[in-house]
Amino acid sequence: QVQLVESGGGLVQPGGSLRLSCAASGSIFSMYTMGWHRQTPGKQRELVARITSGGSTNYADSVKGRFTISRDNAKNTVYLRMNSLKPEDTADYYCNAVGKYYNGQRFDSWGQGTQVTVSS
């Protein structure tokens, strides 16, 4: 079982910044893609950003130029730096990790979520 522990959410004013972190632990043999998704009430969860083990990234159009995803492969940790935050960025943010256990089984795990509120 892979555990994902997120941190860094909170309340910030428009134009402000936050950095989310997500640390994965467990019997992880190989970590492929790590990413962040977000969800607001009544809407589907949407991809914010993802990063491969090789460092390739992709972002939702709505966050390009403002958010930066990065990872520390040695720590199985992914980060999301969010700058120039807007009220429409308010959501619950979920970490996702895809990889393989030592027994060869693939996993696709989610964190519990961390709340980000952008408001004056």
Short mmCIF file of N, CA and C in Angstrom, two decimals:
data_model
loop_
_atom_site.label_atom_id
_atom_site.label_comp_id
_atom_site.label_asym_id
_atom_site.label_seq_id
_atom_site.Cartn_x
_atom_site.Cartn_y
_atom_site.Cartn_z
N GLN A 1 0.83 -1.18 0.00
CA GLN A 1 0.00 0.00 0.00
C GLN A 1 0.88 1.25 0.00
N VAL A 2 0.55 2.19 -0.85
CA VAL A 2 1.27 3.45 -0.92
C VAL A 2 0.49 4.51 -0.16
N GLN A 3 1.17 5.23 0.70
CA GLN A 3 0.54 6.34 1.41
C GLN A 3 1.07 7.65 0.83
N LEU A 4 0.15 8.55 0.57
CA LEU A 4 0.50 9.88 0.09
C LEU A 4 0.06 10.90 1.13
N VAL A 5 0.99 11.69 1.61
CA VAL A 5 0.69 12.68 2.63
C VAL A 5 0.94 14.06 2.05
N GLU A 6 -0.13 14.83 1.96
CA GLU A 6 -0.07 16.18 1.39
C GLU A 6 0.05 17.22 2.48
N SER A 7 0.66 18.33 2.15
CA SER A 7 0.74 19.45 3.08
C SER A 7 0.90 20.74 2.29
N GLY A 8 0.66 21.85 2.96
CA GLY A 8 0.92 23.15 2.35
C GLY A 8 -0.29 23.94 1.94
N GLY A 9 -1.48 23.37 2.06
CA GLY A 9 -2.67 24.13 1.70
C GLY A 9 -2.97 25.20 2.74
N GLY A 10 -3.96 26.02 2.44
CA GLY A 10 -4.36 27.05 3.38
C GLY A 10 -5.08 28.19 2.70
N LEU A 11 -5.19 29.28 3.43
CA LEU A 11 -5.87 30.48 2.96
C LEU A 11 -4.83 31.49 2.50
N VAL A 12 -5.03 32.04 1.31
CA VAL A 12 -4.10 33.03 0.78
C VAL A 12 -4.88 34.08 0.03
N GLN A 13 -4.36 35.29 0.00
CA GLN A 13 -5.02 36.37 -0.72
C GLN A 13 -4.76 36.25 -2.22
N PRO A 14 -5.65 36.79 -3.03
CA PRO A 14 -5.40 36.80 -4.48
C PRO A 14 -4.05 37.44 -4.78
N GLY A 15 -3.34 36.81 -5.70
CA GLY A 15 -2.00 37.28 -6.03
C GLY A 15 -0.91 36.63 -5.20
N GLY A 16 -1.30 35.92 -4.17
CA GLY A 16 -0.34 35.30 -3.28
C GLY A 16 0.18 33.97 -3.81
N SER A 17 1.00 33.31 -2.98
CA SER A 17 1.64 32.07 -3.37
C SER A 17 1.49 31.02 -2.28
N LEU A 18 1.52 29.77 -2.71
CA LEU A 18 1.55 28.63 -1.81
C LEU A 18 2.40 27.55 -2.45
N ARG A 19 2.94 26.68 -1.61
CA ARG A 19 3.63 25.50 -2.12
C ARG A 19 3.05 24.26 -1.46
N LEU A 20 2.55 23.38 -2.31
CA LEU A 20 2.03 22.10 -1.83
C LEU A 20 3.12 21.04 -1.93
N SER A 21 3.11 20.12 -0.97
CA SER A 21 4.03 18.99 -0.98
C SER A 21 3.25 17.71 -0.83
N CYS A 22 3.79 16.66 -1.41
CA CYS A 22 3.16 15.34 -1.28
C CYS A 22 4.27 14.30 -1.22
N ALA A 23 4.34 13.61 -0.10
CA ALA A 23 5.36 12.59 0.10
C ALA A 23 4.73 11.21 0.04
N ALA A 24 5.32 10.35 -0.76
CA ALA A 24 4.83 8.98 -0.91
C ALA A 24 5.71 8.03 -0.11
N SER A 25 5.07 7.07 0.53
CA SER A 25 5.81 6.06 1.27
C SER A 25 5.16 4.71 1.07
N GLY A 26 5.94 3.65 1.33
CA GLY A 26 5.44 2.30 1.13
C GLY A 26 6.46 1.47 0.37
N SER A 27 6.05 0.31 -0.06
CA SER A 27 6.96 -0.61 -0.76
C SER A 27 7.06 -0.24 -2.23
N ILE A 28 7.59 0.93 -2.48
CA ILE A 28 7.65 1.47 -3.84
C ILE A 28 8.94 1.03 -4.52
N PHE A 29 8.80 0.31 -5.61
CA PHE A 29 9.97 -0.08 -6.39
C PHE A 29 10.31 0.99 -7.41
N SER A 30 9.29 1.49 -8.05
CA SER A 30 9.51 2.50 -9.08
C SER A 30 8.33 3.45 -9.11
N MET A 31 8.65 4.75 -9.19
CA MET A 31 7.59 5.76 -9.26
C MET A 31 7.58 6.35 -10.65
N TYR A 32 6.49 6.27 -11.32
CA TYR A 32 6.38 6.80 -12.67
C TYR A 32 5.93 8.24 -12.61
N THR A 33 4.65 8.47 -12.77
CA THR A 33 4.11 9.82 -12.83
C THR A 33 3.58 10.24 -11.47
N MET A 34 3.85 11.49 -11.11
CA MET A 34 3.24 12.10 -9.92
C MET A 34 2.55 13.37 -10.37
N GLY A 35 1.46 13.68 -9.70
CA GLY A 35 0.75 14.86 -10.16
C GLY A 35 -0.21 15.41 -9.14
N TRP A 36 -0.81 16.52 -9.52
CA TRP A 36 -1.80 17.20 -8.69
C TRP A 36 -3.08 17.39 -9.50
N HIS A 37 -4.18 17.12 -8.85
CA HIS A 37 -5.49 17.37 -9.40
C HIS A 37 -6.24 18.25 -8.41
N ARG A 38 -7.33 18.84 -8.85
CA ARG A 38 -8.14 19.63 -7.93
C ARG A 38 -9.61 19.43 -8.22
N GLN A 39 -10.40 19.70 -7.18
CA GLN A 39 -11.83 19.50 -7.30
C GLN A 39 -12.57 20.51 -6.45
N THR A 40 -13.66 21.05 -7.03
CA THR A 40 -14.55 21.91 -6.29
C THR A 40 -15.92 21.24 -6.22
N PRO A 41 -16.74 21.62 -5.25
CA PRO A 41 -18.05 20.96 -5.09
C PRO A 41 -18.87 21.00 -6.38
N GLY A 42 -19.40 19.84 -6.74
CA GLY A 42 -20.26 19.75 -7.90
C GLY A 42 -19.54 19.63 -9.22
N LYS A 43 -18.22 19.62 -9.18
CA LYS A 43 -17.44 19.51 -10.41
C LYS A 43 -16.56 18.28 -10.39
N GLN A 44 -16.17 17.85 -11.57
CA GLN A 44 -15.26 16.71 -11.67
C GLN A 44 -13.85 17.12 -11.28
N ARG A 45 -13.12 16.13 -10.78
CA ARG A 45 -11.72 16.37 -10.46
C ARG A 45 -10.98 16.62 -11.78
N GLU A 46 -10.12 17.62 -11.77
CA GLU A 46 -9.40 17.96 -12.99
C GLU A 46 -7.88 17.96 -12.74
N LEU A 47 -7.16 17.63 -13.78
CA LEU A 47 -5.71 17.65 -13.70
C LEU A 47 -5.21 19.09 -13.60
N VAL A 48 -4.30 19.32 -12.68
CA VAL A 48 -3.63 20.61 -12.58
C VAL A 48 -2.25 20.52 -13.24
N ALA A 49 -1.48 19.53 -12.83
CA ALA A 49 -0.13 19.36 -13.38
C ALA A 49 0.35 17.96 -13.07
N ARG A 50 1.21 17.42 -13.94
CA ARG A 50 1.82 16.13 -13.67
C ARG A 50 3.26 16.15 -14.16
N ILE A 51 4.06 15.25 -13.57
CA ILE A 51 5.47 15.19 -13.92
C ILE A 51 5.90 13.73 -13.95
N THR A 52 6.66 13.38 -14.97
CA THR A 52 7.13 12.01 -15.10
C THR A 52 8.43 11.83 -14.32
N SER A 53 8.87 10.59 -14.23
CA SER A 53 10.12 10.32 -13.53
C SER A 53 11.30 10.98 -14.23
N GLY A 54 11.16 11.22 -15.52
CA GLY A 54 12.23 11.88 -16.28
C GLY A 54 12.17 13.39 -16.25
N GLY A 55 11.12 13.92 -15.61
CA GLY A 55 11.01 15.37 -15.48
C GLY A 55 10.12 16.05 -16.50
N SER A 56 9.51 15.30 -17.39
CA SER A 56 8.58 15.92 -18.34
C SER A 56 7.32 16.35 -17.62
N THR A 57 6.82 17.52 -17.98
CA THR A 57 5.66 18.07 -17.28
C THR A 57 4.55 18.44 -18.25
N ASN A 58 3.34 18.44 -17.72
CA ASN A 58 2.25 19.08 -18.45
C ASN A 58 1.31 19.72 -17.44
N TYR A 59 0.67 20.79 -17.90
CA TYR A 59 -0.15 21.64 -17.04
C TYR A 59 -1.51 21.89 -17.68
N ALA A 60 -2.48 22.13 -16.82
CA ALA A 60 -3.77 22.63 -17.31
C ALA A 60 -3.54 24.03 -17.86
N ASP A 61 -4.27 24.37 -18.90
CA ASP A 61 -4.10 25.69 -19.52
C ASP A 61 -4.33 26.81 -18.50
N SER A 62 -5.22 26.58 -17.56
CA SER A 62 -5.60 27.63 -16.60
C SER A 62 -4.48 27.97 -15.61
N VAL A 63 -3.47 27.10 -15.51
CA VAL A 63 -2.41 27.36 -14.53
C VAL A 63 -1.05 27.57 -15.18
N LYS A 64 -0.96 27.41 -16.49
CA LYS A 64 0.32 27.59 -17.17
C LYS A 64 0.88 28.98 -16.91
N GLY A 65 2.17 29.01 -16.59
CA GLY A 65 2.83 30.28 -16.31
C GLY A 65 2.70 30.73 -14.88
N ARG A 66 1.84 30.09 -14.11
CA ARG A 66 1.65 30.47 -12.72
C ARG A 66 2.08 29.36 -11.75
N PHE A 67 1.83 28.13 -12.14
CA PHE A 67 2.15 26.98 -11.28
C PHE A 67 3.37 26.24 -11.83
N THR A 68 4.15 25.68 -10.92
CA THR A 68 5.30 24.89 -11.31
C THR A 68 5.32 23.60 -10.51
N ILE A 69 5.37 22.49 -11.21
CA ILE A 69 5.46 21.19 -10.54
C ILE A 69 6.91 20.71 -10.58
N SER A 70 7.33 20.08 -9.50
CA SER A 70 8.67 19.52 -9.44
C SER A 70 8.63 18.28 -8.55
N ARG A 71 9.69 17.51 -8.59
CA ARG A 71 9.72 16.30 -7.75
C ARG A 71 11.14 16.00 -7.32
N ASP A 72 11.22 15.31 -6.20
CA ASP A 72 12.48 14.79 -5.68
C ASP A 72 12.36 13.28 -5.73
N ASN A 73 12.99 12.68 -6.72
CA ASN A 73 12.85 11.24 -6.91
C ASN A 73 13.40 10.44 -5.74
N ALA A 74 14.45 10.93 -5.13
CA ALA A 74 15.05 10.21 -4.01
C ALA A 74 14.10 10.14 -2.82
N LYS A 75 13.25 11.14 -2.71
CA LYS A 75 12.31 11.20 -1.58
C LYS A 75 10.89 10.82 -1.98
N ASN A 76 10.69 10.47 -3.25
CA ASN A 76 9.34 10.18 -3.73
C ASN A 76 8.36 11.29 -3.34
N THR A 77 8.78 12.50 -3.56
CA THR A 77 7.99 13.67 -3.16
C THR A 77 7.77 14.56 -4.37
N VAL A 78 6.56 15.07 -4.46
CA VAL A 78 6.21 16.00 -5.53
C VAL A 78 5.75 17.31 -4.91
N TYR A 79 6.08 18.40 -5.58
CA TYR A 79 5.75 19.74 -5.10
C TYR A 79 4.94 20.48 -6.17
N LEU A 80 4.15 21.41 -5.71
CA LEU A 80 3.43 22.30 -6.62
C LEU A 80 3.58 23.71 -6.09
N ARG A 81 4.35 24.51 -6.80
CA ARG A 81 4.50 25.91 -6.46
C ARG A 81 3.41 26.68 -7.19
N MET A 82 2.59 27.38 -6.44
CA MET A 82 1.48 28.13 -7.02
C MET A 82 1.67 29.61 -6.78
N ASN A 83 1.87 30.35 -7.86
CA ASN A 83 2.03 31.79 -7.78
C ASN A 83 0.84 32.50 -8.41
N SER A 84 0.73 33.77 -8.13
CA SER A 84 -0.35 34.60 -8.71
C SER A 84 -1.70 33.92 -8.57
N LEU A 85 -1.98 33.47 -7.39
CA LEU A 85 -3.21 32.71 -7.16
C LEU A 85 -4.45 33.58 -7.37
N LYS A 86 -5.47 32.92 -7.90
CA LYS A 86 -6.74 33.58 -8.20
C LYS A 86 -7.85 32.91 -7.40
N PRO A 87 -8.94 33.62 -7.16
CA PRO A 87 -10.06 32.99 -6.45
C PRO A 87 -10.53 31.70 -7.12
N GLU A 88 -10.44 31.63 -8.43
CA GLU A 88 -10.88 30.42 -9.14
C GLU A 88 -9.94 29.23 -8.94
N ASP A 89 -8.80 29.45 -8.29
CA ASP A 89 -7.92 28.35 -7.93
C ASP A 89 -8.37 27.66 -6.64
N THR A 90 -9.34 28.25 -5.97
CA THR A 90 -9.86 27.65 -4.74
C THR A 90 -10.42 26.27 -5.01
N ALA A 91 -9.93 25.28 -4.28
CA ALA A 91 -10.34 23.89 -4.50
C ALA A 91 -9.66 23.01 -3.47
N ASP A 92 -10.08 21.76 -3.45
CA ASP A 92 -9.32 20.72 -2.75
C ASP A 92 -8.32 20.15 -3.74
N TYR A 93 -7.08 20.11 -3.35
CA TYR A 93 -6.00 19.64 -4.22
C TYR A 93 -5.57 18.24 -3.78
N TYR A 94 -5.50 17.34 -4.76
CA TYR A 94 -5.20 15.93 -4.49
C TYR A 94 -3.92 15.52 -5.20
N CYS A 95 -3.08 14.84 -4.48
CA CYS A 95 -1.86 14.28 -5.04
C CYS A 95 -2.17 12.91 -5.63
N ASN A 96 -1.52 12.60 -6.73
CA ASN A 96 -1.67 11.29 -7.37
C ASN A 96 -0.30 10.73 -7.72
N ALA A 97 -0.14 9.44 -7.53
CA ALA A 97 1.13 8.80 -7.85
C ALA A 97 0.88 7.47 -8.54
N VAL A 98 1.61 7.22 -9.60
CA VAL A 98 1.51 5.97 -10.35
C VAL A 98 2.89 5.34 -10.39
N GLY A 99 2.94 4.06 -10.05
CA GLY A 99 4.23 3.39 -10.05
C GLY A 99 4.08 1.90 -9.93
N LYS A 100 5.12 1.25 -9.38
CA LYS A 100 5.13 -0.20 -9.27
C LYS A 100 5.70 -0.61 -7.92
N TYR A 101 5.08 -1.62 -7.32
CA TYR A 101 5.59 -2.21 -6.09
C TYR A 101 6.75 -3.16 -6.39
N TYR A 102 7.43 -3.60 -5.35
CA TYR A 102 8.51 -4.57 -5.50
C TYR A 102 8.02 -5.89 -6.07
N ASN A 103 6.76 -6.21 -5.85
CA ASN A 103 6.23 -7.48 -6.37
C ASN A 103 5.79 -7.36 -7.82
N GLY A 104 6.01 -6.20 -8.41
CA GLY A 104 5.68 -6.00 -9.81
C GLY A 104 4.29 -5.44 -10.06
N GLN A 105 3.49 -5.38 -9.02
CA GLN A 105 2.13 -4.88 -9.18
C GLN A 105 2.15 -3.36 -9.34
N ARG A 106 1.31 -2.88 -10.23
CA ARG A 106 1.20 -1.45 -10.47
C ARG A 106 0.28 -0.80 -9.44
N PHE A 107 0.56 0.41 -9.06
CA PHE A 107 -0.35 1.16 -8.19
C PHE A 107 -0.68 2.51 -8.81
N ASP A 108 -1.84 3.01 -8.42
CA ASP A 108 -2.33 4.33 -8.85
C ASP A 108 -3.05 4.89 -7.62
N SER A 109 -2.33 5.68 -6.83
CA SER A 109 -2.81 6.07 -5.50
C SER A 109 -3.11 7.56 -5.41
N TRP A 110 -4.00 7.86 -4.48
CA TRP A 110 -4.42 9.25 -4.25
C TRP A 110 -4.22 9.64 -2.80
N GLY A 111 -3.90 10.90 -2.59
CA GLY A 111 -3.83 11.43 -1.25
C GLY A 111 -5.21 11.83 -0.75
N GLN A 112 -5.25 12.28 0.50
CA GLN A 112 -6.52 12.65 1.12
C GLN A 112 -7.00 14.03 0.68
N GLY A 113 -6.12 14.82 0.15
CA GLY A 113 -6.50 16.16 -0.30
C GLY A 113 -6.10 17.23 0.69
N THR A 114 -5.79 18.40 0.16
CA THR A 114 -5.49 19.56 1.00
C THR A 114 -6.22 20.76 0.40
N GLN A 115 -6.81 21.53 1.28
CA GLN A 115 -7.67 22.62 0.82
C GLN A 115 -6.86 23.89 0.55
N VAL A 116 -7.15 24.50 -0.57
CA VAL A 116 -6.57 25.79 -0.93
C VAL A 116 -7.71 26.78 -1.12
N THR A 117 -7.66 27.87 -0.39
CA THR A 117 -8.68 28.91 -0.49
C THR A 117 -7.99 30.22 -0.83
N VAL A 118 -8.43 30.82 -1.93
CA VAL A 118 -7.87 32.11 -2.37
C VAL A 118 -8.97 33.16 -2.20
N SER A 119 -8.78 34.02 -1.24
CA SER A 119 -9.82 34.99 -0.91
C SER A 119 -9.23 36.17 -0.17
N SER A 120 -9.82 37.32 -0.39
CA SER A 120 -9.39 38.51 0.34
C SER A 120 -10.24 38.70 1.59
#
